[in-house]
mmCIF file of C-alpha atoms in Angstrom:
data_model
loop_
_atom_site.group_PDB
_atom_site.id
_atom_site.type_symbol
_atom_site.label_atom_id
_atom_site.label_comp_id
_atom_site.label_asym_id
_atom_site.label_seq_id
_atom_site.Cartn_x
_atom_site.Cartn_y
_atom_site.Cartn_z
ATOM 1 C CA VAL A 180 69.505 24.494 116.906
ATOM 2 C CA LEU A 181 70.671 27.715 118.722
ATOM 3 C CA LEU A 182 73.766 27.978 116.721
ATOM 4 C CA MET A 183 71.816 27.378 113.532
ATOM 5 C CA VAL A 184 69.203 30.073 114.427
ATOM 6 C CA GLY A 185 72.024 32.249 115.405
ATOM 7 C CA GLY A 186 73.928 31.962 112.203
ATOM 8 C CA ILE A 187 70.568 32.476 110.298
ATOM 9 C CA PHE A 188 69.820 35.779 112.244
ATOM 10 C CA TRP A 189 73.420 37.326 112.256
ATOM 11 C CA ARG A 190 74.074 36.399 108.400
ATOM 12 C CA PRO A 191 72.165 39.328 106.845
ATOM 13 C CA LEU A 192 73.491 41.684 109.353
ATOM 14 C CA LEU A 193 76.953 40.999 108.115
ATOM 15 C CA PRO A 194 77.046 43.504 105.257
ATOM 16 C CA PHE A 195 75.396 46.123 107.351
ATOM 17 C CA GLY A 196 77.980 45.507 110.157
ATOM 18 C CA ILE A 197 81.040 45.915 107.543
ATOM 19 C CA PHE A 198 79.134 49.204 106.208
ATOM 20 C CA VAL A 199 78.704 50.598 109.439
ATOM 21 C CA ILE A 200 82.363 50.160 110.333
ATOM 22 C CA LEU A 201 83.723 51.324 106.996
ATOM 23 C CA ALA A 202 81.539 53.955 106.096
ATOM 24 C CA PRO A 203 83.340 56.489 108.524
ATOM 25 C CA ALA A 204 86.617 55.687 107.057
ATOM 26 C CA PHE A 205 85.578 56.111 103.426
ATOM 27 C CA ALA A 206 83.792 59.474 104.328
ATOM 28 C CA TYR A 207 86.884 60.987 105.917
ATOM 29 C CA TYR A 208 89.169 59.675 103.062
ATOM 30 C CA PHE A 209 86.743 61.371 100.504
ATOM 31 C CA VAL A 210 87.001 64.625 102.257
ATOM 32 C CA GLU A 211 90.498 64.498 102.382
ATOM 33 C CA TYR A 212 90.897 63.657 98.712
ATOM 34 C CA LYS A 213 88.648 66.649 97.893
ATOM 35 C CA GLU A 214 90.739 69.037 99.957
ATOM 36 C CA GLU A 215 93.683 67.596 98.309
ATOM 37 C CA LYS A 216 92.227 68.118 94.831
ATOM 38 C CA LYS A 217 91.325 71.578 95.717
ATOM 39 C CA ALA A 218 94.713 72.605 96.978
ATOM 40 C CA GLU A 219 96.291 71.194 93.887
ATOM 41 C CA ALA A 220 94.271 73.202 91.705
ATOM 42 C CA ILE A 221 94.916 76.160 93.721
ATOM 43 C CA ASP A 222 98.554 75.440 93.664
ATOM 44 C CA ASN A 223 98.218 75.069 89.774
ATOM 45 C CA SER A 224 96.670 78.218 88.976
ATOM 46 C CA LEU A 225 98.702 80.441 91.453
ATOM 47 C CA PRO A 226 101.556 81.293 89.402
ATOM 48 C CA ASP A 227 99.261 82.519 86.551
ATOM 49 C CA ALA A 228 97.341 84.458 89.040
ATOM 50 C CA LEU A 229 100.536 85.800 90.516
ATOM 51 C CA PHE A 230 101.843 86.742 87.184
ATOM 52 C CA TYR A 231 98.507 88.524 86.467
ATOM 53 C CA SER A 232 98.267 90.345 89.666
ATOM 54 C CA ALA A 233 102.104 91.542 89.380
ATOM 55 C CA SER A 234 101.181 93.196 86.024
ATOM 56 C CA LEU A 235 98.162 95.002 87.777
ATOM 57 C CA GLN A 236 100.071 95.982 91.002
ATOM 58 C CA LYS A 237 101.694 99.359 89.701
ATOM 59 C CA ILE A 238 98.013 100.804 88.698
ATOM 60 C CA ALA A 239 95.895 99.027 91.086
ATOM 61 C CA LYS A 240 94.941 98.911 95.008
ATOM 62 C CA GLN A 241 95.070 95.983 96.979
ATOM 63 C CA GLU A 242 91.188 95.488 96.759
ATOM 64 C CA GLN A 243 91.317 95.958 92.873
ATOM 65 C CA ILE A 244 93.865 93.285 92.721
ATOM 66 C CA ILE A 245 91.658 90.892 94.773
ATOM 67 C CA GLY A 246 88.565 91.856 92.608
ATOM 68 C CA ALA A 247 90.551 91.274 89.526
ATOM 69 C CA LEU A 248 91.818 87.746 90.543
ATOM 70 C CA ALA A 249 88.042 87.088 91.609
ATOM 71 C CA ASP A 250 86.699 87.800 88.228
ATOM 72 C CA SER A 251 89.474 85.706 86.264
ATOM 73 C CA ASP A 252 89.027 82.219 85.473
ATOM 74 C CA TYR A 253 91.368 80.621 87.979
ATOM 75 C CA GLY A 254 88.898 77.952 89.351
ATOM 76 C CA ALA A 255 88.905 77.255 93.027
ATOM 77 C CA LEU A 256 91.351 80.170 93.408
ATOM 78 C CA SER A 257 88.873 82.689 91.767
ATOM 79 C CA ALA A 258 86.090 81.514 94.008
ATOM 80 C CA GLU A 259 88.491 82.039 97.066
ATOM 81 C CA PHE A 260 89.244 85.492 96.050
ATOM 82 C CA ALA A 261 85.722 86.082 95.391
ATOM 83 C CA SER A 262 84.638 85.218 98.623
ATOM 84 C CA ALA A 263 87.518 87.342 100.241
ATOM 85 C CA LEU A 264 86.131 90.447 98.136
ATOM 86 C CA ARG A 265 82.518 89.520 99.367
ATOM 87 C CA GLN A 266 84.100 90.011 102.957
ATOM 88 C CA ILE A 267 86.115 92.967 102.165
ATOM 89 C CA LYS A 268 82.878 94.696 100.562
ATOM 90 C CA SER A 269 80.860 93.730 103.578
ATOM 91 C CA GLY A 270 83.192 95.633 106.006
ATOM 92 C CA ILE A 271 85.713 92.921 107.097
ATOM 93 C CA SER A 272 89.413 94.269 106.802
ATOM 94 C CA ILE A 273 91.633 93.154 103.992
ATOM 95 C CA ARG A 274 94.020 91.399 106.526
ATOM 96 C CA ALA A 275 90.968 89.343 108.004
ATOM 97 C CA ALA A 276 89.677 88.350 104.705
ATOM 98 C CA LEU A 277 93.191 87.047 103.565
ATOM 99 C CA GLU A 278 93.708 85.119 106.883
ATOM 100 C CA GLY A 279 90.205 83.587 106.491
ATOM 101 C CA MET A 280 91.105 82.780 102.943
ATOM 102 C CA SER A 281 94.259 81.099 104.222
ATOM 103 C CA LYS A 282 92.425 79.043 106.740
ATOM 104 C CA ARG A 283 89.685 77.924 104.798
ATOM 105 C CA THR A 284 92.147 76.390 102.030
ATOM 106 C CA PRO A 285 94.535 73.767 102.331
ATOM 107 C CA SER A 286 97.040 75.370 100.370
ATOM 108 C CA ARG A 287 100.503 76.242 101.876
ATOM 109 C CA LEU A 288 101.428 78.104 98.701
ATOM 110 C CA LEU A 289 98.339 80.155 98.927
ATOM 111 C CA GLU A 290 99.196 81.074 102.584
ATOM 112 C CA ARG A 291 102.496 82.193 101.718
ATOM 113 C CA VAL A 292 101.215 84.398 99.296
ATOM 114 C CA ASN A 293 98.569 85.616 101.267
ATOM 115 C CA SER A 294 101.141 86.566 103.746
ATOM 116 C CA LEU A 295 103.450 88.437 101.163
ATOM 117 C CA LEU A 296 99.975 90.130 100.036
ATOM 118 C CA LEU A 297 99.436 91.226 103.656
ATOM 119 C CA HIS A 298 102.990 92.320 104.275
ATOM 120 C CA GLY A 299 102.677 94.456 100.982
ATOM 121 C CA TYR A 300 99.262 96.081 102.353
ATOM 122 C CA LYS A 301 100.670 96.820 105.691
ATOM 123 C CA SER A 302 103.987 98.429 104.201
ATOM 124 C CA GLY A 303 102.149 100.148 101.594
ATOM 125 C CA GLY A 304 104.912 99.571 99.139
ATOM 126 C CA GLU A 305 104.968 98.075 95.836
ATOM 127 C CA VAL A 306 105.317 94.124 95.996
ATOM 128 C CA ARG A 307 105.030 93.637 91.989
ATOM 129 C CA ARG A 308 108.638 92.488 92.205
ATOM 130 C CA ALA A 309 108.045 90.092 95.019
ATOM 131 C CA LEU A 310 104.831 88.415 93.458
ATOM 132 C CA ARG A 311 106.638 88.216 90.140
ATOM 133 C CA GLU A 312 109.558 86.478 91.909
ATOM 134 C CA THR A 313 107.224 84.197 93.931
ATOM 135 C CA ALA A 314 105.374 83.387 90.844
ATOM 136 C CA GLU A 315 108.449 81.979 89.274
ATOM 137 C CA ASN A 316 109.442 80.075 92.505
ATOM 138 C CA ILE A 317 106.235 78.473 92.477
ATOM 139 C CA PHE A 318 106.338 77.601 89.104
ATOM 140 C CA SER A 319 109.743 76.185 89.120
ATOM 141 C CA GLN A 320 108.578 74.149 92.448
ATOM 142 C CA LEU A 321 105.717 72.732 90.631
ATOM 143 C CA SER A 322 107.842 71.853 87.716
ATOM 144 C CA VAL A 323 110.168 69.885 90.120
ATOM 145 C CA GLU A 324 107.160 67.935 91.641
ATOM 146 C CA ARG A 325 105.742 67.125 88.266
ATOM 147 C CA ASP A 326 109.091 65.753 87.097
ATOM 148 C CA ARG A 327 109.486 63.783 90.464
ATOM 149 C CA ALA A 328 106.011 62.412 90.036
ATOM 150 C CA SER A 329 106.673 61.251 86.609
ATOM 151 C CA LEU A 330 109.749 59.640 87.774
ATOM 152 C CA LEU A 331 108.214 57.745 90.690
ATOM 153 C CA ALA A 332 105.473 56.719 88.161
ATOM 154 C CA MET A 333 107.893 54.907 85.849
ATOM 155 C CA GLN A 334 109.645 53.277 88.984
ATOM 156 C CA LYS A 335 106.343 52.073 90.042
ATOM 157 C CA TYR A 336 105.381 50.549 86.832
ATOM 158 C CA THR A 337 108.434 48.878 86.620
ATOM 159 C CA ILE A 338 108.411 47.243 89.820
ATOM 160 C CA LEU A 339 104.877 46.199 88.969
ATOM 161 C CA ILE A 340 105.688 44.417 85.770
ATOM 162 C CA GLY A 341 108.717 42.967 87.451
ATOM 163 C CA GLY A 342 106.408 41.471 90.124
ATOM 164 C CA ALA A 343 103.424 40.482 87.941
ATOM 165 C CA VAL A 344 105.265 39.096 84.897
ATOM 166 C CA LEU A 345 108.872 38.500 85.306
ATOM 167 C CA VAL A 346 108.613 36.670 88.994
ATOM 168 C CA PRO A 347 106.017 34.281 87.897
ATOM 169 C CA LEU A 348 107.965 33.552 84.722
ATOM 170 C CA ILE A 349 111.485 32.821 86.717
ATOM 171 C CA LEU A 350 109.426 30.437 89.130
ATOM 172 C CA GLY A 351 107.662 28.843 86.258
ATOM 173 C CA ALA A 352 111.019 27.977 84.858
ATOM 174 C CA VAL A 353 112.757 26.941 88.022
ATOM 175 C CA VAL A 354 109.933 24.376 88.970
#
């Protein structure tokens, strides 16, 4: 009787227990997924933004370049530059604003670009050529990553079809 009562009592709590155990893992992976998508969106729009800023560099100051990138339509990248521009206008140095942007964003490419912008700001020199070359490098890197992803997708689907269709056909023919 005690076992029967225990089974009746614990059975409704089983889904709740599973939820309590799995909810933190789902929340963690959801946050990781969102950060990865944000970094991917920033990385994809970064070459265009760099080409744009390289065209402005000769006539514009560093703060004007950040403002132009903030006003442009580069999605999450423009939002980050808008946040940095607000910080600069409130009195924070350009160096601190760009370093803060690098810390807030999970994109390594943006961190590299920010270090390039900081180097240009410190030296006071023209970084137009470096921005253009960095944009070309990032563009080619993203192209290689897309090619690799498409090749891996083709291999993945080949293995999936082979495992789901061919193996049962072969085993069915043998037996």
